[in-house]
Coordinates of C-alpha atoms in Angstrom, one line a residue:
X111 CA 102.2 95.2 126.2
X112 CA 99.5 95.7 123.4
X113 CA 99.4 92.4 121.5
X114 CA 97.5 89.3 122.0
X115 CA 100.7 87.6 122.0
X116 CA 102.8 89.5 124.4
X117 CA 99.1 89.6 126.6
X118 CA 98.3 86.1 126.2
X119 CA 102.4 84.6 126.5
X120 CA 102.5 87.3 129.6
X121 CA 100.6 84.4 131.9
X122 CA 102.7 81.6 131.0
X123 CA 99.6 79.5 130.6
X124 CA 98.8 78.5 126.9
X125 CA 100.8 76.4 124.1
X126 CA 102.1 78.1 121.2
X127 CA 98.8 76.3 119.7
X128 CA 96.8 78.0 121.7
X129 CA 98.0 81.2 121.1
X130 CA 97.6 80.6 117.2
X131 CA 94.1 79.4 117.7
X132 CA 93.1 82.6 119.8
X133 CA 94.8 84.9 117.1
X134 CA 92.9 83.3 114.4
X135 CA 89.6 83.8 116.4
X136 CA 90.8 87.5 117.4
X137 CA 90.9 88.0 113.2
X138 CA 87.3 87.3 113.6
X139 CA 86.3 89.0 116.2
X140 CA 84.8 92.0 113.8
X141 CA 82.4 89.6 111.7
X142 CA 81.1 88.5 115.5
X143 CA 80.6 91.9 116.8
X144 CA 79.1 93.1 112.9
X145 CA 76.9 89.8 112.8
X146 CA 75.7 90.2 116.7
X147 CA 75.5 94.1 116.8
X148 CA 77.5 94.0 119.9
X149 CA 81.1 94.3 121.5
X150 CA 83.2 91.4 122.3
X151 CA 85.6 90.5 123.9
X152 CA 88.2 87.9 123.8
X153 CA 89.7 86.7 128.1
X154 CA 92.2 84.5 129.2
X155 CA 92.8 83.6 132.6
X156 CA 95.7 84.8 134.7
X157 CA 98.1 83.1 136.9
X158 CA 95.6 84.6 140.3
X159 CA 93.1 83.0 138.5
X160 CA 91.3 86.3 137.3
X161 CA 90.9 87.4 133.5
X162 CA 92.3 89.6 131.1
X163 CA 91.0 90.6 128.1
X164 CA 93.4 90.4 125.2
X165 CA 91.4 91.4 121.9
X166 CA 88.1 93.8 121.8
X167 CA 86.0 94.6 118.5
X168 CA 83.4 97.2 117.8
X169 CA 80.1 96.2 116.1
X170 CA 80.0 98.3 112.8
X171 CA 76.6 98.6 112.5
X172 CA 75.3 99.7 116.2
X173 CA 76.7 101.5 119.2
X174 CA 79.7 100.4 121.2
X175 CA 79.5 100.1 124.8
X176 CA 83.6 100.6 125.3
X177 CA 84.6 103.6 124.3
X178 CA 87.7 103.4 125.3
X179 CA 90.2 100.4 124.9
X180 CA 89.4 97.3 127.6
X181 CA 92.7 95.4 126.3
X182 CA 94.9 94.5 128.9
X183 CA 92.1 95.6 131.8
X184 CA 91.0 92.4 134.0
X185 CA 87.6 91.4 133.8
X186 CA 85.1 93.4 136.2
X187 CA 83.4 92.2 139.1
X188 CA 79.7 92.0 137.5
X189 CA 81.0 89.5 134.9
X190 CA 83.7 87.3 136.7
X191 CA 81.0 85.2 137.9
X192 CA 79.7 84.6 134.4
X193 CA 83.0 84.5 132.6
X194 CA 84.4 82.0 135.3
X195 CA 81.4 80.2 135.0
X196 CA 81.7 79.4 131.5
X197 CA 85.7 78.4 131.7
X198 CA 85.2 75.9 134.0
X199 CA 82.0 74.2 133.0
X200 CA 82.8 74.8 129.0
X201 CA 79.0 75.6 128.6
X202 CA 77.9 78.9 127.1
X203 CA 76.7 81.0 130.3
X204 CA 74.0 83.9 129.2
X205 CA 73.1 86.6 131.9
X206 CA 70.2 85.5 133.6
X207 CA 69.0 89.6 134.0
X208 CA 70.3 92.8 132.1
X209 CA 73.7 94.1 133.4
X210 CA 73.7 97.7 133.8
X211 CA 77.3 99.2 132.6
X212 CA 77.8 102.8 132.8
X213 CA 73.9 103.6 132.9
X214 CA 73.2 101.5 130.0
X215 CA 71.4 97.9 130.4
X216 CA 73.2 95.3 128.6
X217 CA 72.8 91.4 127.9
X218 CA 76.3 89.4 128.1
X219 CA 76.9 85.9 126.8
X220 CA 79.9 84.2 127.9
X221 CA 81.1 81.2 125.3
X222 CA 83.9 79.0 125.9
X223 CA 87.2 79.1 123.5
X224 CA 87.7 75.4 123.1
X225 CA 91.1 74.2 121.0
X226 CA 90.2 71.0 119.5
X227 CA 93.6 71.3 118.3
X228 CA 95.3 70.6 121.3
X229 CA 94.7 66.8 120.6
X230 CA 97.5 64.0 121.1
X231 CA 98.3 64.3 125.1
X232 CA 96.4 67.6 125.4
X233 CA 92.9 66.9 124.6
X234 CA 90.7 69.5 123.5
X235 CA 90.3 71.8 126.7
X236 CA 89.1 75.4 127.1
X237 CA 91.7 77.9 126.6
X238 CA 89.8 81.4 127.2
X239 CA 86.1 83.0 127.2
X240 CA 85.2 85.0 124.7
X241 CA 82.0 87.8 125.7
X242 CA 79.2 89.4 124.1
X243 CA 77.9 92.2 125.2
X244 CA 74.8 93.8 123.5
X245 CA 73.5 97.0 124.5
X246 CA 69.9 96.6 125.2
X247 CA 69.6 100.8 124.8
X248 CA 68.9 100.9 121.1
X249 CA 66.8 98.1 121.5
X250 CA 64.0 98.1 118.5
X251 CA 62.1 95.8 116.2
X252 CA 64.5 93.9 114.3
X253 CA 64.7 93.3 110.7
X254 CA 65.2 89.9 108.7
X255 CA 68.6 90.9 108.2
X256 CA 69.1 91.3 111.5
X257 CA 67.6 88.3 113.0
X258 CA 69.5 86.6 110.5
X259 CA 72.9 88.2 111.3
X260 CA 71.9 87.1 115.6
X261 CA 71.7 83.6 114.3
X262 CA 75.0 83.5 112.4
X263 CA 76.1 85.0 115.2
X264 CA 74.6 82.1 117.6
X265 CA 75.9 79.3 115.7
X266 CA 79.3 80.8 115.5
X267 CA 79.1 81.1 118.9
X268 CA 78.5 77.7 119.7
X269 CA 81.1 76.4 116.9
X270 CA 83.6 78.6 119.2
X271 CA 82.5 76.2 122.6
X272 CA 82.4 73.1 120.8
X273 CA 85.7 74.0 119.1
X274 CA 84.9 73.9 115.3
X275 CA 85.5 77.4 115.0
X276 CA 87.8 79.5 113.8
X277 CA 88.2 76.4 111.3
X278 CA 92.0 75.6 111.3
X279 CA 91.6 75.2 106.9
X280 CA 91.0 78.6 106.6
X281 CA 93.7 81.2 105.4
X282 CA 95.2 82.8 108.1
X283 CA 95.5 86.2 106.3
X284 CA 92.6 88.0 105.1
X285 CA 93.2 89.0 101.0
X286 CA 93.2 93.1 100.7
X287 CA 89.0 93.8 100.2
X288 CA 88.4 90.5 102.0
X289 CA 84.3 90.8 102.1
X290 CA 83.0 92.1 105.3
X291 CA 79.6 90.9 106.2
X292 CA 78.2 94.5 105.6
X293 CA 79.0 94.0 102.0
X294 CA 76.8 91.5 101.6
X295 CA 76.0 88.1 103.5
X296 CA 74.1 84.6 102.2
X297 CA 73.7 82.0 104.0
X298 CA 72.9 78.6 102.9
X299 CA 71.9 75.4 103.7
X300 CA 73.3 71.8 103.4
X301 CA 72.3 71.0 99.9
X302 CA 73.6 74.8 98.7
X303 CA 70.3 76.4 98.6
X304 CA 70.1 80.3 99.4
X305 CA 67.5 80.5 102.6
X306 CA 68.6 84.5 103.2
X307 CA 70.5 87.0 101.0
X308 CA 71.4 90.3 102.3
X309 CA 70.2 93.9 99.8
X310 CA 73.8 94.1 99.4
X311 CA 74.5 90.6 98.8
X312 CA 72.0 90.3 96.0
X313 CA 73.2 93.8 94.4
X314 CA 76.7 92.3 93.9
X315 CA 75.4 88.9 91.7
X316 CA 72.7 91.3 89.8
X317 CA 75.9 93.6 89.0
X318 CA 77.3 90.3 87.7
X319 CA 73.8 89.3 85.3
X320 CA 71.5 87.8 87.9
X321 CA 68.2 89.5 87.5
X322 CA 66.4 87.1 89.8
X323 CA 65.8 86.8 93.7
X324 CA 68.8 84.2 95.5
X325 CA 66.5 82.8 97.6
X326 CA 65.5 79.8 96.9
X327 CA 67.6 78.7 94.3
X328 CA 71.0 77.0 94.2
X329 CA 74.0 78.8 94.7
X330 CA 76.5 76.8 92.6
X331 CA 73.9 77.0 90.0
X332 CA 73.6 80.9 90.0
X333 CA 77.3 81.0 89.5
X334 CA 77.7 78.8 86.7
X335 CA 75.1 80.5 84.9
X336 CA 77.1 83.6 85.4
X337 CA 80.3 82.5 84.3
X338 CA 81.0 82.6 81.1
X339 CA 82.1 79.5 79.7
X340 CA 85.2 80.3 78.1
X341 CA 86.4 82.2 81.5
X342 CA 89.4 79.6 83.3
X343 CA 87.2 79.1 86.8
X344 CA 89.3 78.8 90.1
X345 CA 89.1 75.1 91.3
X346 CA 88.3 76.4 94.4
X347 CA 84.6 77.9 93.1
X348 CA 82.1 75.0 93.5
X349 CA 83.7 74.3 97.3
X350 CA 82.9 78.0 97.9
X351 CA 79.5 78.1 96.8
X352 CA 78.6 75.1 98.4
X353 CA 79.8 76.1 101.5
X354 CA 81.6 72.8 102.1
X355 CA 85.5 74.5 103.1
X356 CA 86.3 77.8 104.4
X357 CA 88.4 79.3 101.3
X358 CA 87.9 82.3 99.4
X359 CA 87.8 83.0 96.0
X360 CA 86.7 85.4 93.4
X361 CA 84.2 85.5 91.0
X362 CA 84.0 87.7 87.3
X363 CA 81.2 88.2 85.0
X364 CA 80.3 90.9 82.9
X365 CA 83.6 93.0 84.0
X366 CA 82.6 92.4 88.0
X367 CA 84.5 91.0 90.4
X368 CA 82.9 89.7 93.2
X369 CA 85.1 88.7 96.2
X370 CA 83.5 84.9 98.1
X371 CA 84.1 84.2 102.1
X372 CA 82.7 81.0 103.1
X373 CA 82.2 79.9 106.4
X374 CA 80.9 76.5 107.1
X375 CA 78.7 76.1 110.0
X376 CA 78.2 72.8 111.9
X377 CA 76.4 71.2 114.9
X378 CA 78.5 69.2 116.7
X379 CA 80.2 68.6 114.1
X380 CA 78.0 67.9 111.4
X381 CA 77.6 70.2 108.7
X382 CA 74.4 72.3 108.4
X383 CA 75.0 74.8 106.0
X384 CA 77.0 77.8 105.6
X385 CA 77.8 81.6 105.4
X386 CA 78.9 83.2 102.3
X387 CA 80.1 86.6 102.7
X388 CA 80.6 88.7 99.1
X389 CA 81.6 91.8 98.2
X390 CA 82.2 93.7 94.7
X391 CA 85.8 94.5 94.6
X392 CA 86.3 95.2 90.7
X393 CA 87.6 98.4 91.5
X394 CA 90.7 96.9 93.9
X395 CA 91.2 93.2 91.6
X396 CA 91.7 96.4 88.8
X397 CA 93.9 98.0 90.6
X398 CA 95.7 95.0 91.8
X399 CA 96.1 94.6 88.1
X400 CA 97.7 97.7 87.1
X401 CA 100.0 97.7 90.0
X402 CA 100.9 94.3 88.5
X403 CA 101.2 95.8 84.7
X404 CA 103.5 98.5 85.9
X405 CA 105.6 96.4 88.3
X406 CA 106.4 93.9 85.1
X407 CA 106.7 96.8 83.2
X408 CA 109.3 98.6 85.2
X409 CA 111.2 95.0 86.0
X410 CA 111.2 95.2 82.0
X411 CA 112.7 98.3 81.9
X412 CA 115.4 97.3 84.3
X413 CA 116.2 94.3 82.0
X414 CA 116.3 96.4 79.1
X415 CA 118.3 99.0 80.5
X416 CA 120.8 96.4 81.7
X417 CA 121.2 94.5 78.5
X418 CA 121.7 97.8 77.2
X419 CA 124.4 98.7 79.5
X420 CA 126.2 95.2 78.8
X421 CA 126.0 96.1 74.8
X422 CA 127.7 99.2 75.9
X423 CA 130.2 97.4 78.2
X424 CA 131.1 95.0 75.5
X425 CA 131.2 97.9 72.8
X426 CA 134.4 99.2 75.5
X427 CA 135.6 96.3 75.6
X428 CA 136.1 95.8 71.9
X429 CA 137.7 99.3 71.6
X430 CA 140.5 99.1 74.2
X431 CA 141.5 95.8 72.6
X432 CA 142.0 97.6 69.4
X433 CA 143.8 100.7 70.6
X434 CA 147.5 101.0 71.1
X435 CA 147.7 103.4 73.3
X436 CA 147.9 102.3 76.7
X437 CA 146.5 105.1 78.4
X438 CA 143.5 105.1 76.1
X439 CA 143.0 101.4 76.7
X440 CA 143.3 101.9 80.7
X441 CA 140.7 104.5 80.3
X442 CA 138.0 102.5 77.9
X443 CA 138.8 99.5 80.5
X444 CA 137.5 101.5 83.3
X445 CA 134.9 102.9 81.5
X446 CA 133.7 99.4 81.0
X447 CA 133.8 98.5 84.3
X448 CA 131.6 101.7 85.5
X449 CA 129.2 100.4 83.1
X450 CA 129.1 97.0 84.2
X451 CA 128.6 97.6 87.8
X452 CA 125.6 100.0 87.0
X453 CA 124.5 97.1 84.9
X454 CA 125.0 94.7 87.8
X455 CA 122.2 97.0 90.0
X456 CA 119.6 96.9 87.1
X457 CA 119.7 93.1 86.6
X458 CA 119.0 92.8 90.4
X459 CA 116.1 95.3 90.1
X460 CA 114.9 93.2 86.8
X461 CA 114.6 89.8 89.4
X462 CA 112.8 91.6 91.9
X463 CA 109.1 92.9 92.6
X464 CA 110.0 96.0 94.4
X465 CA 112.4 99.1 93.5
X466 CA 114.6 97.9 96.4
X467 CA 117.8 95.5 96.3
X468 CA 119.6 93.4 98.6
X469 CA 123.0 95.4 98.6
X470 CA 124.9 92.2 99.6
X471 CA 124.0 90.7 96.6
X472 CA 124.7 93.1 94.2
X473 CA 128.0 94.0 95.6
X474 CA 129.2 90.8 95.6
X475 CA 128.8 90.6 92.0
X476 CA 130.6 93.5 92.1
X477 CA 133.5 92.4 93.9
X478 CA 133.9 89.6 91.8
X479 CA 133.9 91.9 88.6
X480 CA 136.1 94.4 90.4
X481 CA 138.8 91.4 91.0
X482 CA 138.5 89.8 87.6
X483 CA 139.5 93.6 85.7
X484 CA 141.5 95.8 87.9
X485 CA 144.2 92.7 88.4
X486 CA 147.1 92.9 86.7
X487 CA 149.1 89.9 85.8
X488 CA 151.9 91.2 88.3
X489 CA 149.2 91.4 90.6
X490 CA 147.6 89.6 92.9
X491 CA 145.0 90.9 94.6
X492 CA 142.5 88.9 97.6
X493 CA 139.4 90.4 98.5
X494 CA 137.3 89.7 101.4
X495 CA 133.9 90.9 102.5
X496 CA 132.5 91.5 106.1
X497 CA 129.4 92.7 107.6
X498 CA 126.1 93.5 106.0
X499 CA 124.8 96.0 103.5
X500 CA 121.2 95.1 104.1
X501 CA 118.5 96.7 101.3
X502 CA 118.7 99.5 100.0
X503 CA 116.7 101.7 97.3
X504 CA 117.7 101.4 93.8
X505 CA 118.3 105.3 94.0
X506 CA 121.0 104.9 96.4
X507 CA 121.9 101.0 95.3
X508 CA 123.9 102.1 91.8
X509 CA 125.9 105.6 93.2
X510 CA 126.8 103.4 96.1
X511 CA 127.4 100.8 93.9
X512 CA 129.8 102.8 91.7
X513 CA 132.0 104.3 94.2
X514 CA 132.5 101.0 96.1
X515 CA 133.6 99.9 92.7
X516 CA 136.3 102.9 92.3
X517 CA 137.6 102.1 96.1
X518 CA 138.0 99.1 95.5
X519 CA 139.5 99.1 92.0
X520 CA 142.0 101.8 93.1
X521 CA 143.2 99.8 95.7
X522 CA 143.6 96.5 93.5
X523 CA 145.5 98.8 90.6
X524 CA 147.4 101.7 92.6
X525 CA 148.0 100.3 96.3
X526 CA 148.5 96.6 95.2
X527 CA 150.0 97.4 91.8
X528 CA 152.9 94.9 91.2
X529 CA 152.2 92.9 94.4
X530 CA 150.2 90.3 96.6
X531 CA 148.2 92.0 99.5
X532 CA 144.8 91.8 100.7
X533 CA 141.5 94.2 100.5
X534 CA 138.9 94.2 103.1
X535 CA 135.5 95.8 102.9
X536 CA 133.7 96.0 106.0
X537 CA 130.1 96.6 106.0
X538 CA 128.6 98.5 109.5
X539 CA 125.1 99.3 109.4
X540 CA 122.6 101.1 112.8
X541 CA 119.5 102.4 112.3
X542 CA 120.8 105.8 111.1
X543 CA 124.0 105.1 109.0
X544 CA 126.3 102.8 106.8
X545 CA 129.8 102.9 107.8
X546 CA 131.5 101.2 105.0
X547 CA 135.6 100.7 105.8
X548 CA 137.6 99.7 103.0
X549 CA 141.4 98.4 103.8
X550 CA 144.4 97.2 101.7
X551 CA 147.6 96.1 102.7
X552 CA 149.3 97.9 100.0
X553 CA 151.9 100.3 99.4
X554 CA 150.0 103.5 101.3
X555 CA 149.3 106.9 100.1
X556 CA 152.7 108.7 99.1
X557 CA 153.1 111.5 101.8
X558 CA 149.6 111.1 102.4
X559 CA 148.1 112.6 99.7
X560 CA 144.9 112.0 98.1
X561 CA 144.6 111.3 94.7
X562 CA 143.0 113.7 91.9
X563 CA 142.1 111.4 89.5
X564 CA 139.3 111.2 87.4
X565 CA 138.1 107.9 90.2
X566 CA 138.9 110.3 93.3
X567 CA 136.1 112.6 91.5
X568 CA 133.3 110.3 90.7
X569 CA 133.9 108.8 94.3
X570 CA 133.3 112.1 95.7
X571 CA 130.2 113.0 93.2
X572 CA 128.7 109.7 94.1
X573 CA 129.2 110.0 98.2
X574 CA 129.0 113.6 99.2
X575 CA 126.6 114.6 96.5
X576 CA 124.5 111.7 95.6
X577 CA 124.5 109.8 98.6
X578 CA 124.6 113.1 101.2
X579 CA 127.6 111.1 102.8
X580 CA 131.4 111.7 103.2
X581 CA 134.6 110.3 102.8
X582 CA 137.7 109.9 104.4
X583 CA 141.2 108.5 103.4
X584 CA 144.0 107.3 105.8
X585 CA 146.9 106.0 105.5
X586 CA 151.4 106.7 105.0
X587 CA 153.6 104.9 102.3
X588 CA 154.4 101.6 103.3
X589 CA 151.3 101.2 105.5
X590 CA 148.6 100.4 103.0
X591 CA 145.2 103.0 102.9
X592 CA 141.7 102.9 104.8
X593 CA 138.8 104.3 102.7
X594 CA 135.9 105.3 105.2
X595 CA 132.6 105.7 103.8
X596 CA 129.6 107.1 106.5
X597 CA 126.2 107.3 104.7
X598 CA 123.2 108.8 106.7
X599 CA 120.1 106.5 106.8
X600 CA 117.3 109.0 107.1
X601 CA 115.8 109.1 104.1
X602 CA 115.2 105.2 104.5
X603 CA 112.1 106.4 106.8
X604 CA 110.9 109.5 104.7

């Protein structure tokens, strides 16, 4: 087990609540470790009443203690006293000397996880102990930055024992180039006024126009300055910059984007400021952008391609009801129907963001075209579908497509010609192929012999060349036929 879930649910001890509220505080468990320079670590108690530590993170900025992976290792003997000491009296418990770990001295705090979730029957009670362990090695005169970072750090620490932090308002899931506090950190305080802004920090809003020191002036100000006025705003902004809910949002000015993390901090509950963490993420919102240009583009492509194709269809159409020769009306007909189902793939691709389709879907579509052409009016043909397709590529989706439409069509107009009978398509999917069975009830090969149409071809073009697959018919006169279709999954994973 690896998880924090499979750890944590492992003892049989916490709620489903619990295990959300230690997975949120897991998520930030690097902005601890960056904002105290030290490791910690995230414990929950077992059912021998020990520990087990079920998240670790690394301070970016300084030197870890744990070089190598404590999760899922029980807590050691120098810190069970400390670690049960703060799970049972739910007070922060800091070492009262250095602890020595592998010939390096070391301060450890131990801070209550407190759920004030819980609520309703299960009052607010502590659920785990999460540890700090600083290495006391690289011990020098700090900087501003720093001693700002430790009290972040401090506060957050006691918002985790009195149970106001992680805050259950904030997103769950960081956005891609969420802001680390490395990028750039400001904190606060109740009325919105900047009392620290990191180098970094600064850089971003002078990249954005400011030209001015933060400190000391009025966050929400700054930024409306910044914006231009005839720029929509995110509602969201003024709560950001204010520091009064833990959202994100972005900021632009002058072609700069500038990611916003804030993190409200409270005493007991009462609100005493905030964090803002910021970074300039023009470079990934741009890219964001043109991964959004192309995917409309391409879905616009699709569209177009299939409105062509229908034009086409309908073109066929048109001509076999004006011919008079049965054979060349037969032959336009199918031709339509080739065209349609390919058209059927491209409309799926058009709906979707990705160049992937639910085969289910399209193939039902295609069944129900299938059934409304190939039947004659001597005919009467019943089709049923089993099993699942699952997704596909759009590169497999229309030869796959196409061949299940000349199976199936050949059965309706050859093995069903002139009667009623059924045809089943049964779907079999593993890991590392598609078995896909198609059955009629009809009249059987004649002295089992496959056909050499013009279908027969394009079924084998499509499978064995297209698709790296093969095919198999079976079947005698008088016993119906069984198409089976085995496609190799491999290239799903390449």
């Amino acid at each position: 087990m690896s998880t924090l879930s499979d750890l944590a649910n492992a003892q049989g001890r916490l709620a489903d609540n619990d295990v959300e509220w230690l997975h949120r505080l897991a998520g930030d468990g690097q902005l601890l470790a960056d904002l105290a320079s030290a490791d910690i670590v995230v414990w929950i108690e077992t059912d021998d009443g020990s520990f087990v530590a079920v998240a670790h993170a690394r301070p970016s900025g300084a030197a870890t203690l744990f070089y190598r992976d404590i999760v899922g290792e029980r807590v050691r003997p120098q810190w069970r006293t400390q670690v049960q000491g703060a799970f049972e009296s739910a007070e922060i418990v800091d070492s009262s000397s250095p602890d020595w770990f592998e010939e390096t001295p070391t301060r450890v705090r131990a801070v209550p996880i407190v759920n004030e979730r819980r609520g309703g029957e299960h009052p607010a009670v502590v659920i785990g102990v999460v540890t700090r362990h600083t290495n006391l090695g690289e011990a020098r005169t700090p900087s501003r930055q720093q001693i700002t970072f430790d009290e972040c750090a401090n506060d957050l620490f006691r918002m985790i024992a009195d149970g106001s932090f992680p805050d259950p308002a904030a997103p769950t899931s960081p956005r891609r180039g969420a802001p680390r506090a490395s990028d750039g950190l400001i904190r606060i305080d109740v009325d919105g006024i900047t009392t620290f802004a990191s180098p970094n920090a600064l850089s971003a809003f002078n990249r954005m126009g400011f030209d001015d020191e933060l400190e000391g002036e009025s966050l929400a100000e700054v930024t409306t300055r910044l914006v231009p006025p005839s720029r929509q705003v995110d509602e969201s902004l003024p709560v950001v910059v204010t520091g009064r809910a833990p959202w994100r949002t972005d900021i632009e000015a002058r072609g700069v984007t500038v990611s916003l993390r804030a993190i409200p901090l409270k005493d007991h509950g009462t609100r005493i400021g905030a964090i803002l963490l910021c970074r300039d993420v023009s470079e990934l919102r741009h890219q964001e952008q043109e991964l959004i240009t192309k995917d409309a583009t391409i879905r616009e492509i699709h569209h177009r391609v299939k409105n062509n194709l229908q034009t086409v269809a309908s073109l066929l159409r048109i001509q076999a009801r004006r011919t008079h020769s049965d054979e060349a009306r037969d032959a336009l007909t199918q031709a339509m129907r080739r065209v349609d189902s390919i058209a059927v793939v491209h409309d799926t691709l058009a709906q979707g963001l990705t160049q992937k389709v639910d085969f289910d879907e399209v193939f039902h579509r295609v069944l129900k075209l299938v059934a409304e052409v190939a039947s004659a009016p001597n005919t009467r043909a019943r089709t049923r579908s089993t099993g699942r397709f699952g997704v596909l590529p759009s590169e497999y989706a229309t030869p796959l497509a196409l061949a299940l439409t000349e199976v199936v069509t050949n059965a309706v107009e050859h093995g069903l010609a002139g009667q009623e009978g059924m045809v089943t398509i049964d779907a079999a999917r593993t890991e590392e192929n598609l078995r896909v069975t198609v059955h009629d009830t009809g009249k059987g090969l004649p002295e089992g012999r496959i056909g050499q149409g013009l279908g027969t071809q394009i079924i084998r073009t499509l499978i064995q060349g297209e698709l790296s697959g093969s095919i198999e018919w079976r079947g005698s006169e008088g016993e119906g036929t069984e198409v089976v279709i085995d496609i190799p999954l491999r290239w799903l994973t390449k």
